[in-house]
PDB file of C-alpha atoms in Angstrom:
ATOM      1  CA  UNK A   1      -0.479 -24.693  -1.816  1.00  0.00           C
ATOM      2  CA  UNK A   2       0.550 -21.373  -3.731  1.00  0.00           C
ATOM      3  CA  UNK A   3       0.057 -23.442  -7.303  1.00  0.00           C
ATOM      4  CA  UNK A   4      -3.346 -24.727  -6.447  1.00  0.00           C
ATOM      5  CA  UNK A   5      -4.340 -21.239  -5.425  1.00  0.00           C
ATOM      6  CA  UNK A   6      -3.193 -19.459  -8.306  1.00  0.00           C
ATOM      7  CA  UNK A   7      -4.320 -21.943 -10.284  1.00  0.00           C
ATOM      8  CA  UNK A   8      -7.981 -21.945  -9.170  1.00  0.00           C
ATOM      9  CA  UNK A   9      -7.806 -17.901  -9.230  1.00  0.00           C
ATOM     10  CA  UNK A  10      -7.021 -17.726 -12.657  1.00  0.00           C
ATOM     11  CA  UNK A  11      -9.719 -20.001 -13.948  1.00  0.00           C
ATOM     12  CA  UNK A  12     -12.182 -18.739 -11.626  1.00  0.00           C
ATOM     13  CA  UNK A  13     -11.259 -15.184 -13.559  1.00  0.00           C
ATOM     14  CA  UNK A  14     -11.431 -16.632 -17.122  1.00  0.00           C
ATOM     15  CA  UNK A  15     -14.621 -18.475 -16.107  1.00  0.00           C
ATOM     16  CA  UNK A  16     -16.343 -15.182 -14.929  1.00  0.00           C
ATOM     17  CA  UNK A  17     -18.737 -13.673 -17.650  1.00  0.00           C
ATOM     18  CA  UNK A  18     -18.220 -10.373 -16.733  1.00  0.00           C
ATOM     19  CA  UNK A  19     -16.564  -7.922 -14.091  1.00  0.00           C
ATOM     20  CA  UNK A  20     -14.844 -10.057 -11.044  1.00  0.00           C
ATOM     21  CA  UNK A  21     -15.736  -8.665  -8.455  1.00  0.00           C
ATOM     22  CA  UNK A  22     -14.201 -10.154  -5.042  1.00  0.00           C
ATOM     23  CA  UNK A  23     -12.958 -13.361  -7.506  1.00  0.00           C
ATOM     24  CA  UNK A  24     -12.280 -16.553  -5.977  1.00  0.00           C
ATOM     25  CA  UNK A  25     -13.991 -16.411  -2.407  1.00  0.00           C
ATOM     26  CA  UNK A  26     -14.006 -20.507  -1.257  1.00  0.00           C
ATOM     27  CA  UNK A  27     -13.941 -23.757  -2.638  1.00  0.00           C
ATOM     28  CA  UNK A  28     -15.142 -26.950  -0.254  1.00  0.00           C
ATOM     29  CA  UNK A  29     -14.498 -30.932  -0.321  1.00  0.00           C
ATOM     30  CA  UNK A  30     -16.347 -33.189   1.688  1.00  0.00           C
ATOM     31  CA  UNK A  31     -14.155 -32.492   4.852  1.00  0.00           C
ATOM     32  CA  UNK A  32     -12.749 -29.240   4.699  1.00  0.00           C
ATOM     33  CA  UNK A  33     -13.747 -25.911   3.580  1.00  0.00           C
ATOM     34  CA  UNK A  34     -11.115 -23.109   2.338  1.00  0.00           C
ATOM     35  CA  UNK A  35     -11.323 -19.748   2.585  1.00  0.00           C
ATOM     36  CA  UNK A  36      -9.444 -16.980   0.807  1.00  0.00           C
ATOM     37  CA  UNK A  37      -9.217 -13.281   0.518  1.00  0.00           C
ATOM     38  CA  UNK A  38      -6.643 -11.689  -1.443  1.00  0.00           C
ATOM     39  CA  UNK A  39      -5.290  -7.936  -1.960  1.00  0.00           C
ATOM     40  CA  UNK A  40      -3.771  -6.234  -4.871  1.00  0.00           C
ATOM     41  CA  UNK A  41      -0.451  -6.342  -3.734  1.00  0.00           C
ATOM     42  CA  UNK A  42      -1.123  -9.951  -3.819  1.00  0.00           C
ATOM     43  CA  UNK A  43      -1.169 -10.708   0.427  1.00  0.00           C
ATOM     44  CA  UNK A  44      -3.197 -14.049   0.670  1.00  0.00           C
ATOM     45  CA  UNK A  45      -5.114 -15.032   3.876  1.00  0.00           C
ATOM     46  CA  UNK A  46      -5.852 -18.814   3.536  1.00  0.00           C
ATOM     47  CA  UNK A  47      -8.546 -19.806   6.046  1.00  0.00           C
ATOM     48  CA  UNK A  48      -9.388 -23.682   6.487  1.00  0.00           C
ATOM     49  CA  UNK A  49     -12.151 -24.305   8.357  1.00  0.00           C
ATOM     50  CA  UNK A  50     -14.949 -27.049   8.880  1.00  0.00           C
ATOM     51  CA  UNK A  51     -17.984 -27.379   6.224  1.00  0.00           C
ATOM     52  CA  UNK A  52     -20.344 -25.793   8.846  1.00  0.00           C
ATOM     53  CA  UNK A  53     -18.567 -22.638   8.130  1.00  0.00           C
ATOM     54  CA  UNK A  54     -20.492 -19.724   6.340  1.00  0.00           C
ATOM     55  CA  UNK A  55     -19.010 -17.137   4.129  1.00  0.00           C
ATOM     56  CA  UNK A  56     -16.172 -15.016   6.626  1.00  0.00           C
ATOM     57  CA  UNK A  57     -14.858 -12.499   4.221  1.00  0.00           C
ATOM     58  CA  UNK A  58     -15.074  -9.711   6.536  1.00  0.00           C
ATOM     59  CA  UNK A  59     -13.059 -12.449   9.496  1.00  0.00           C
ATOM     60  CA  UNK A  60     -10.539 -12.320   6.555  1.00  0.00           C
ATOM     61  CA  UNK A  61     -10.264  -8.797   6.302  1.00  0.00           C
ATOM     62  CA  UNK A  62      -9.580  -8.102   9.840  1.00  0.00           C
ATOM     63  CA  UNK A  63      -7.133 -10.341   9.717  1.00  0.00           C
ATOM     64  CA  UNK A  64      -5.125  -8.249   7.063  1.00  0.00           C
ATOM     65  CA  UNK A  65      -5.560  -4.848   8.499  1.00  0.00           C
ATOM     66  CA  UNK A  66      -5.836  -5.128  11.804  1.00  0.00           C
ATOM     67  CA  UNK A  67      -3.427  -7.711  12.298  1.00  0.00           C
ATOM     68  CA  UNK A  68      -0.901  -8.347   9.616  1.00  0.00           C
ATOM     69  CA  UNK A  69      -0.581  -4.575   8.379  1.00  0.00           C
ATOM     70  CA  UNK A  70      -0.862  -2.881  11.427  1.00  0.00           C
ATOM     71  CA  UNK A  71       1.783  -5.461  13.278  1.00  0.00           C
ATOM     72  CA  UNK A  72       3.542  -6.699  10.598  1.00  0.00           C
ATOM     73  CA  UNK A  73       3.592  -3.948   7.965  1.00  0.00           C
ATOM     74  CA  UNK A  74       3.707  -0.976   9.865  1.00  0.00           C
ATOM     75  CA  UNK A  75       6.818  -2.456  11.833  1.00  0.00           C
ATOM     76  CA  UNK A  76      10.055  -1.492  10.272  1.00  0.00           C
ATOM     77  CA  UNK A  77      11.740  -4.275  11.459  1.00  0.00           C
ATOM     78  CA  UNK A  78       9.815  -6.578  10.343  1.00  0.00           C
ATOM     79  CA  UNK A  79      11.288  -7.523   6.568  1.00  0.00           C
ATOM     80  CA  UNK A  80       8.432  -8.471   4.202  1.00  0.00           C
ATOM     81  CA  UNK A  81       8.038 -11.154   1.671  1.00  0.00           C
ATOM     82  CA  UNK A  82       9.438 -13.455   4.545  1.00  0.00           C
ATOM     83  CA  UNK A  83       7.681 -15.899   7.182  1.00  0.00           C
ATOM     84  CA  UNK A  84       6.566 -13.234   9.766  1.00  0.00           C
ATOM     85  CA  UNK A  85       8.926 -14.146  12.755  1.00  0.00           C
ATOM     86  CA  UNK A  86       6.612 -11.321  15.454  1.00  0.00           C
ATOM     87  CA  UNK A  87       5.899 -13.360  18.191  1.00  0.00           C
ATOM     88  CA  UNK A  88       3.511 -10.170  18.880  1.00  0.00           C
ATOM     89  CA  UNK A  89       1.655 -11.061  15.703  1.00  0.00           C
ATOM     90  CA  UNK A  90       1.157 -14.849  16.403  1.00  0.00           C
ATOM     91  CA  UNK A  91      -0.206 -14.496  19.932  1.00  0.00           C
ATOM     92  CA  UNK A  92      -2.547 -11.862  18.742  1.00  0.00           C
ATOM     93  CA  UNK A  93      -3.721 -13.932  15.544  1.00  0.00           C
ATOM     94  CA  UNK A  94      -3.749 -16.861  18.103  1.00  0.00           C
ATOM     95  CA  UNK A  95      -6.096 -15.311  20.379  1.00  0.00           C
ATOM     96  CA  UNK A  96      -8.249 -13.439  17.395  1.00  0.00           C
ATOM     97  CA  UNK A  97      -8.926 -17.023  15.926  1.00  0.00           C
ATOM     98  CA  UNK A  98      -9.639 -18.238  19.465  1.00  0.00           C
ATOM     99  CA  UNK A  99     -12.330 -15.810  19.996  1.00  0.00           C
ATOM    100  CA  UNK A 100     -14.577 -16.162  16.241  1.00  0.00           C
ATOM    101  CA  UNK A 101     -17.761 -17.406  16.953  1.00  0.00           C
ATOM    102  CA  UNK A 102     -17.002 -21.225  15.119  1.00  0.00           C
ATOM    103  CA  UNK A 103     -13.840 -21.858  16.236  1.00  0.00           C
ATOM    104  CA  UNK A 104     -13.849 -24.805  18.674  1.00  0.00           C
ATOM    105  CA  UNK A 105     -12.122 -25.442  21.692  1.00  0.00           C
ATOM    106  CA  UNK A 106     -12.290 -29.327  21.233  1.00  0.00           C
ATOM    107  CA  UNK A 107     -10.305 -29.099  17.935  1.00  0.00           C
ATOM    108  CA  UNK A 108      -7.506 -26.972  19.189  1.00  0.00           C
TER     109      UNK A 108
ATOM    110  CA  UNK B   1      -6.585 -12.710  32.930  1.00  0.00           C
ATOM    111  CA  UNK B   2      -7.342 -13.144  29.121  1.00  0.00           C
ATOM    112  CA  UNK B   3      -5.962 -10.863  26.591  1.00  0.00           C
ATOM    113  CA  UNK B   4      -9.063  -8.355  25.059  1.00  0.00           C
ATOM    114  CA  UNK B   5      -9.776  -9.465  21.569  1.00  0.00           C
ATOM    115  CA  UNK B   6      -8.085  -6.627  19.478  1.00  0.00           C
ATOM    116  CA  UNK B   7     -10.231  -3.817  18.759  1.00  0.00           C
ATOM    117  CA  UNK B   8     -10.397  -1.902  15.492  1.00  0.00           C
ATOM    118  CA  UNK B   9      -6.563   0.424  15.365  1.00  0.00           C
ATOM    119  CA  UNK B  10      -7.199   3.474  16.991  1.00  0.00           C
ATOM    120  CA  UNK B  11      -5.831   6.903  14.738  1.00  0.00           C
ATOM    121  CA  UNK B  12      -4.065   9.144  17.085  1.00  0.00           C
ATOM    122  CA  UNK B  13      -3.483  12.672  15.727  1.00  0.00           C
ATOM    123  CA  UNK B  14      -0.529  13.927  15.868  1.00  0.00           C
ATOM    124  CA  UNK B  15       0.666  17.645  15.339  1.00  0.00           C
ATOM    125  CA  UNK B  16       1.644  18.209  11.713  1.00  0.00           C
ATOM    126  CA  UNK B  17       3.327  21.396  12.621  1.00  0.00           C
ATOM    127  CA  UNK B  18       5.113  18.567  14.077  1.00  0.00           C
ATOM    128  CA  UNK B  19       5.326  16.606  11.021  1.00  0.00           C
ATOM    129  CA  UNK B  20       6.535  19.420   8.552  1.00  0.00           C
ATOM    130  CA  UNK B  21       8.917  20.059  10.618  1.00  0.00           C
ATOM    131  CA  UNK B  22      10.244  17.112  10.989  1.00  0.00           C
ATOM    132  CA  UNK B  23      10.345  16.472   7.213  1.00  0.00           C
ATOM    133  CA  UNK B  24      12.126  19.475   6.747  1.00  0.00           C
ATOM    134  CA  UNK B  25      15.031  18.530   9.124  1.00  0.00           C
ATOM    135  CA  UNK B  26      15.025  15.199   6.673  1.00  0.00           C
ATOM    136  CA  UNK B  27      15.526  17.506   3.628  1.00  0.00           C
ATOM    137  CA  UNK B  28      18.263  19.829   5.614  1.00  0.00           C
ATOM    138  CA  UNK B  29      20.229  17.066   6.598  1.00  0.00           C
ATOM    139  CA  UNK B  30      20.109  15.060   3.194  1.00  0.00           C
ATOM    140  CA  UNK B  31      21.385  18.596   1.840  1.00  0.00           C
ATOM    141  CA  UNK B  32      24.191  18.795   4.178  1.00  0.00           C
ATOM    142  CA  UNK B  33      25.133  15.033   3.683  1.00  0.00           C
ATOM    143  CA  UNK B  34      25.240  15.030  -0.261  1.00  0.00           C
ATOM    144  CA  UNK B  35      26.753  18.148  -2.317  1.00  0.00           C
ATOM    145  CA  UNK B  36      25.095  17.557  -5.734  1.00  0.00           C
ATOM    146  CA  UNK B  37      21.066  18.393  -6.299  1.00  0.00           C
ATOM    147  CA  UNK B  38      20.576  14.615  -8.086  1.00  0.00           C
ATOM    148  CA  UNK B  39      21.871  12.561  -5.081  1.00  0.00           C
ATOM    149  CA  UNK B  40      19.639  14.279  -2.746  1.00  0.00           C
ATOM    150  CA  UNK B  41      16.659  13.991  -4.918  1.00  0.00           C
ATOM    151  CA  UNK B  42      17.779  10.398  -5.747  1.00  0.00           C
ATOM    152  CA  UNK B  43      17.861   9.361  -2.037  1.00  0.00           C
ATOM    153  CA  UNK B  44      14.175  11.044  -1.266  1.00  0.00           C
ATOM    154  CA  UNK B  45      13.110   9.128  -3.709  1.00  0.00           C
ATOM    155  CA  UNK B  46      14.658   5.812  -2.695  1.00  0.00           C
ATOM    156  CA  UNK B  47      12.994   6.558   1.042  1.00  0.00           C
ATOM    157  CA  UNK B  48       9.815   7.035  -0.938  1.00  0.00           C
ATOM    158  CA  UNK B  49       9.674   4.016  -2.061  1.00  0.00           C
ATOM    159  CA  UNK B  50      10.494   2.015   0.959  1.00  0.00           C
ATOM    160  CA  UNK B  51       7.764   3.649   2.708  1.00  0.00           C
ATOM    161  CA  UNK B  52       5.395   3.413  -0.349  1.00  0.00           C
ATOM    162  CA  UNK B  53       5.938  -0.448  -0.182  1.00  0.00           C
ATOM    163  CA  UNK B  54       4.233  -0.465   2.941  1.00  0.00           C
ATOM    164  CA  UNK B  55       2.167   2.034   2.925  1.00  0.00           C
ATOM    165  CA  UNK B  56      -0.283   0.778  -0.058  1.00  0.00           C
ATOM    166  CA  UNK B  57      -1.080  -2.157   2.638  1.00  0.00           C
ATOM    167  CA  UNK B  58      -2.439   0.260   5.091  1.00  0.00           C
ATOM    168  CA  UNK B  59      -4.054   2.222   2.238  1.00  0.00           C
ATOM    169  CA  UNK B  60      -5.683  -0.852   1.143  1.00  0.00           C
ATOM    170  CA  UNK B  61      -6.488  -2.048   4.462  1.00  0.00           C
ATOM    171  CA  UNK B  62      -8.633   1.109   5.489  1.00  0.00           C
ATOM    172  CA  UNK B  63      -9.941   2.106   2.009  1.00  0.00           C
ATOM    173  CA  UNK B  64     -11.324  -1.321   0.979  1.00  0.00           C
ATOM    174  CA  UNK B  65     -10.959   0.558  -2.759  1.00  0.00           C
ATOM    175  CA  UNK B  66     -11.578  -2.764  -5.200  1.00  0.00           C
ATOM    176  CA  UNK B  67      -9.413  -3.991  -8.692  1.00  0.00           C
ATOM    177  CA  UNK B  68      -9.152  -0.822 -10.933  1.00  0.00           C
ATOM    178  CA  UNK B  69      -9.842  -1.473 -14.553  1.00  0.00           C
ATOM    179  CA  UNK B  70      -7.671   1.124 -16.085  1.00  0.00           C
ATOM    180  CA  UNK B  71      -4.698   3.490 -15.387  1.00  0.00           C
ATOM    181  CA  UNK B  72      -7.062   6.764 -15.032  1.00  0.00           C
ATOM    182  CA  UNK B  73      -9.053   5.271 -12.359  1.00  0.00           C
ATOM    183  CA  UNK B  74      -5.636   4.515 -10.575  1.00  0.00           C
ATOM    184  CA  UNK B  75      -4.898   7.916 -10.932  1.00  0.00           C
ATOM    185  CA  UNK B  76      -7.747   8.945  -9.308  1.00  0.00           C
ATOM    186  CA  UNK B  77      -7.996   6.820  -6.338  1.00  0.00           C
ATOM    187  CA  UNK B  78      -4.170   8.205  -6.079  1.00  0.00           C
ATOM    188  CA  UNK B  79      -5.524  11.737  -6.039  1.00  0.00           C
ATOM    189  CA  UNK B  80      -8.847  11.602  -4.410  1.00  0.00           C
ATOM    190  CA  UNK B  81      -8.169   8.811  -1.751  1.00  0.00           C
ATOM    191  CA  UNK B  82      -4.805   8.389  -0.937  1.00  0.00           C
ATOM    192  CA  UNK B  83      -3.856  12.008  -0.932  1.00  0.00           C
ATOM    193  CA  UNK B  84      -7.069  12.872   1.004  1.00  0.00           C
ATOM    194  CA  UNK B  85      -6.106  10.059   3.523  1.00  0.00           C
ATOM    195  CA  UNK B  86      -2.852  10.904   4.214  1.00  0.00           C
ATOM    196  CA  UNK B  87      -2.299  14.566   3.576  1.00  0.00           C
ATOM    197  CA  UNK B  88      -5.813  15.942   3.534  1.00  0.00           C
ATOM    198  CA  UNK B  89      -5.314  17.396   0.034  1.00  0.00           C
ATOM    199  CA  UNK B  90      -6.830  16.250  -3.002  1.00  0.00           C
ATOM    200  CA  UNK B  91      -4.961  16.848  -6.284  1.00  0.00           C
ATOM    201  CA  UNK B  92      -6.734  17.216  -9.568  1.00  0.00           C
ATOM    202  CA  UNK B  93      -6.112  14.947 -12.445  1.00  0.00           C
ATOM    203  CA  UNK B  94      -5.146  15.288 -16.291  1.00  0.00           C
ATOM    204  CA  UNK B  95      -4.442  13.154 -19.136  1.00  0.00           C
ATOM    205  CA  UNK B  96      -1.285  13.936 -20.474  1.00  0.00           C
ATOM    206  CA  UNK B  97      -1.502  12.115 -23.679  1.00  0.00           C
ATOM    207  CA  UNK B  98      -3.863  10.041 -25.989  1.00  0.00           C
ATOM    208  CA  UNK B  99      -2.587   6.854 -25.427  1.00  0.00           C
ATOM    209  CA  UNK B 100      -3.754   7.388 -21.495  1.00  0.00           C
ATOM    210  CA  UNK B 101      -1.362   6.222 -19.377  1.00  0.00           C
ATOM    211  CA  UNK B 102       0.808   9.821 -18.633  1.00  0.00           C
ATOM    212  CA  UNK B 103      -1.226  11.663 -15.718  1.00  0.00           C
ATOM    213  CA  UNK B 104      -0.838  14.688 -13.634  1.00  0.00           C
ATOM    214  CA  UNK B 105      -1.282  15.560 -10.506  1.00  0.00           C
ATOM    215  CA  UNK B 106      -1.564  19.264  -9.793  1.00  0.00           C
ATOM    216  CA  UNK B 107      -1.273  19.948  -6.243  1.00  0.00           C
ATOM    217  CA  UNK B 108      -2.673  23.577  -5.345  1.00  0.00           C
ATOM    218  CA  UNK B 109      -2.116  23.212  -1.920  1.00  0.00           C
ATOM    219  CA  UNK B 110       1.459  21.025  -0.543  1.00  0.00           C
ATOM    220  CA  UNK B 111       1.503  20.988   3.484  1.00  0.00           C
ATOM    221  CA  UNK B 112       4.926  20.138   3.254  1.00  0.00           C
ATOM    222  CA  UNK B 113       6.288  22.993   2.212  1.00  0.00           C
ATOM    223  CA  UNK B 114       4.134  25.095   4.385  1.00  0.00           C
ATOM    224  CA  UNK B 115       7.377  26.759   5.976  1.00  0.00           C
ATOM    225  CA  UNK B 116       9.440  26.728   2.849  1.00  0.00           C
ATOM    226  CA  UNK B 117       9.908  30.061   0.947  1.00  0.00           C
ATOM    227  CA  UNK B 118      12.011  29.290  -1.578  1.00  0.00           C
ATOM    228  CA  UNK B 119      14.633  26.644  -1.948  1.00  0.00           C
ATOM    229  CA  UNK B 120      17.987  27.483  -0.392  1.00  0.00           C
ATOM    230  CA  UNK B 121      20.992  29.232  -2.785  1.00  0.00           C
ATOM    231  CA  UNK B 122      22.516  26.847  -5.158  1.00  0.00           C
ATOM    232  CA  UNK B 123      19.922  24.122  -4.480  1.00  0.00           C
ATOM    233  CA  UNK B 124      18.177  25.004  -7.505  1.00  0.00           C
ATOM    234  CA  UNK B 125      17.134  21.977  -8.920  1.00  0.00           C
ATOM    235  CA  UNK B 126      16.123  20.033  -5.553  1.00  0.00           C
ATOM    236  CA  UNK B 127      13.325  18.398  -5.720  1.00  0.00           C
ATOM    237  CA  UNK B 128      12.090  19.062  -2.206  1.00  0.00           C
ATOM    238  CA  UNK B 129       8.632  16.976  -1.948  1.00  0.00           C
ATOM    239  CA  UNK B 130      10.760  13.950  -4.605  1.00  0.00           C
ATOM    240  CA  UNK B 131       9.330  11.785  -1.351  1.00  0.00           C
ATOM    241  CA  UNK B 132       6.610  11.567  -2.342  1.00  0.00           C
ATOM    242  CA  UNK B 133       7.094  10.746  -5.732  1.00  0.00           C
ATOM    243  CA  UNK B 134       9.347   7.764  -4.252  1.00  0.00           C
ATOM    244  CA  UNK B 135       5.965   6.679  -2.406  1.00  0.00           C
ATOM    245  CA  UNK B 136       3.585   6.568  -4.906  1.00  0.00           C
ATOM    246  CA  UNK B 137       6.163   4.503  -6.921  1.00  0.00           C
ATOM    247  CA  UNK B 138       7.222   1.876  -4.392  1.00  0.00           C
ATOM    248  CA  UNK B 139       2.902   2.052  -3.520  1.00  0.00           C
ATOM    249  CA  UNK B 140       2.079   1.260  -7.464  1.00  0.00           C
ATOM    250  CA  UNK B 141       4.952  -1.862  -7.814  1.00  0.00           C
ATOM    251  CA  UNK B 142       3.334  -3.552  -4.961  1.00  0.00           C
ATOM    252  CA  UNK B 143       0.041  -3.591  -7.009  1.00  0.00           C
ATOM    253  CA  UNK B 144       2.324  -4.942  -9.954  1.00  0.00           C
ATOM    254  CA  UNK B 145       2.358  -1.533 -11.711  1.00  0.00           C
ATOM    255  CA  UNK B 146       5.755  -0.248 -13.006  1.00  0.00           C
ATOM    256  CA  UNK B 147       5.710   3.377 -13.243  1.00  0.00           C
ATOM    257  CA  UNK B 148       7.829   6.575 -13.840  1.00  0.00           C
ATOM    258  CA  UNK B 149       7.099   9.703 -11.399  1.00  0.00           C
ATOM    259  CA  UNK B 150       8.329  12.534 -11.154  1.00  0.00           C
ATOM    260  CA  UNK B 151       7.984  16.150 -10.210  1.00  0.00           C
ATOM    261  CA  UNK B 152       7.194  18.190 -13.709  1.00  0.00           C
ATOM    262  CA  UNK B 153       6.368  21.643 -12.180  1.00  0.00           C
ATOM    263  CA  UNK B 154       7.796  23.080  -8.861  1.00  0.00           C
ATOM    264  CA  UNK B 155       6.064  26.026  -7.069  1.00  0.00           C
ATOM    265  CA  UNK B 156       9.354  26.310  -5.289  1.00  0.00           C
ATOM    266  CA  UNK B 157      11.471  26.335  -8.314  1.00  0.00           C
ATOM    267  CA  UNK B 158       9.525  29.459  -9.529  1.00  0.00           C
ATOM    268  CA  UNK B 159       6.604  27.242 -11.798  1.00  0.00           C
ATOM    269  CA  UNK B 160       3.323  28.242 -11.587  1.00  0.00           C
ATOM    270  CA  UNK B 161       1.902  25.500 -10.045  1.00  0.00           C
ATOM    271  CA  UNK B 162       3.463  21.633  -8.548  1.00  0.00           C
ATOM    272  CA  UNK B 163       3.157  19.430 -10.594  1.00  0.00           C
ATOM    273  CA  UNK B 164       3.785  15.678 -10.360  1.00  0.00           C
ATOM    274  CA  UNK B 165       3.623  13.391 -13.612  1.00  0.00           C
ATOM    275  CA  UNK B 166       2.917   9.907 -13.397  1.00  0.00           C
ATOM    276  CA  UNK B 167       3.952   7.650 -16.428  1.00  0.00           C
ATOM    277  CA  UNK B 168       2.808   4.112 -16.414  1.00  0.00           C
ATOM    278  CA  UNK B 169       5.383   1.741 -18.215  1.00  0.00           C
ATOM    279  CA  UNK B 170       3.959  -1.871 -17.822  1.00  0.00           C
ATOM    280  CA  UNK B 171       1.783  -4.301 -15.239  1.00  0.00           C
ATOM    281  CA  UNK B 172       4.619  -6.427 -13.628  1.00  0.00           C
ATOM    282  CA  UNK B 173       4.049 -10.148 -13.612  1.00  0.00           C
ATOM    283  CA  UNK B 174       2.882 -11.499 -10.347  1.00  0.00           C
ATOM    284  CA  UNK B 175       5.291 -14.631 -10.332  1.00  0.00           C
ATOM    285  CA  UNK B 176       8.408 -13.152 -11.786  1.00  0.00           C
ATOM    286  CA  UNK B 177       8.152 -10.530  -8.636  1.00  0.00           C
ATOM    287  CA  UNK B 178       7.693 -13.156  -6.069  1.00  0.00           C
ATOM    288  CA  UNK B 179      10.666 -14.929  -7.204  1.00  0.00           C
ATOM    289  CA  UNK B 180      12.905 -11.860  -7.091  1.00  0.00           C
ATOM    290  CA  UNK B 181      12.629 -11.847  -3.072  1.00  0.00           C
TER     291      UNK B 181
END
């Protein structure tokens, strides 16, 4: 998935007239929707969702800093640049998703 | 009974008597563990840039601060953000040459050498704070931004003021970094 993202990031940037801004927010087929957010030091948080799904920037953002840097990051054992292994941070991303507003019981 | 959704990170305060302190011990005990002035500084800096790897995540986490168009804005979100976030000071900025990408940071006040006088006999060319010069270059390479810094003036080697230069070399290429890990 990494080529397809980079690859729609950098022609979203050549396509944009002037500044950026937040770049490449979400692209959408006819069944799925993506989401993305990325940071400067190039952390990617991939959301796919259903096409019912309105813009969840901010949803992306929490999961960065209040999950993945303060659990992930901020633990020095932890190694980055490698599959997270925390259990602590996949129960607590597991039970963040389960609580947002459109995620849905049935499909999980 | 469910788990509570996780709330926004609390920020406990700590002392930073407590903290000073603490990074003094660091310097002491580097000091005792390697004779010459350039291995000490050398090691500061390499545990400077371990932390400043991770550290720029947290930065960017709470700051939200957006893509920087050029090297002097970096240098100012450097002094005027970062700084203020995590030591409460704010640095001034200069140019240091035409081409604009050698900056200062002049530090008029350093809390970490609140309890330092002068720098012990025959340790006259430690670089006591080179931490942080470690951090802000392990922080920079994670936003693909190789850069030299170091520690031009030293209040505790007699200068005038601190000092701490920051020369950008080159923006690292996203792809060739990922493949290095």
């Amino acid at each position: 998935m990494y080529g397809m993202l980079f690859s729609i990031r950098s022609f979203v940037s050549k396509m944009s007239p002037l500044d950026m801004k937040d770049g490449f927010l979400a692209f959408q087929t006819s069944r799925y929707k993506l989401h993305y957010y990325e940071t400067p030091t190039g952390i990617k948080v991939v959301m796919n969702t259903d096409l019912g799904v309105g813009p969840i920037r901010d949803v992306l953002h929490h999961i960065y800093s209040a999950l993945y840097v303060e659990l992930v990051v901020k633990n020095p054992l932890c190694p980055l640049g490698q599959t997270v292994q925390s259990e602590l941070f996949r129960s607590r991303l597991d039970s963040y998703i389960r609580s947002l507003p459109f995620f849905s019981a049935r499909a999980g | 009974m469910s788990r509570p959704a996780p709330r926004k990170p609390e920020y406990h305060k700590i002392n930073k008597d407590l903290f000073v302190l603490t990074y003094g011990a660091l310097v002491a005990q580097l000091c005792k563990d390697y004779e010459k002035d350039e291995d000490v500084n050398a090691y500061l800096d390499k545990m400077g840039y371990g932390i400043g790897t991770r550290l720029v995540e947290d930065f960017l986490a709470r700051s939200c601060v957006g893509r920087c168009h050029s090297y002097s804005e970096i240098t100012d979100i450097i002094a005027q953000v970062a700084f203020k976030m995590y030591l409460g000071i704010t640095p001034s900025v200069t140019c240091n040459n035409s081409s604009r990408n050698e900056f200062s940071l002049i530090l008029d006040k350093n809390p970490l050498v609140e309890f330092v006088e002068e720098l012990p006999a025959g340790r006259s060319s430690l670089c006591y704070c080179n931490l942080l010069c470690g951090i802000i270059r392990g922080a920079l390479e994670m936003v693909h931004l190789a850069a030299d810094v170091t520690f031009l003036q030293d209040r505790l080697k007699g200068d005038s003021v601190t000092e701490i230069g920051i020369t950008f070399l080159k923006k690292l290429d996203e792809k060739k970094y990922r493949r290095k890990k």
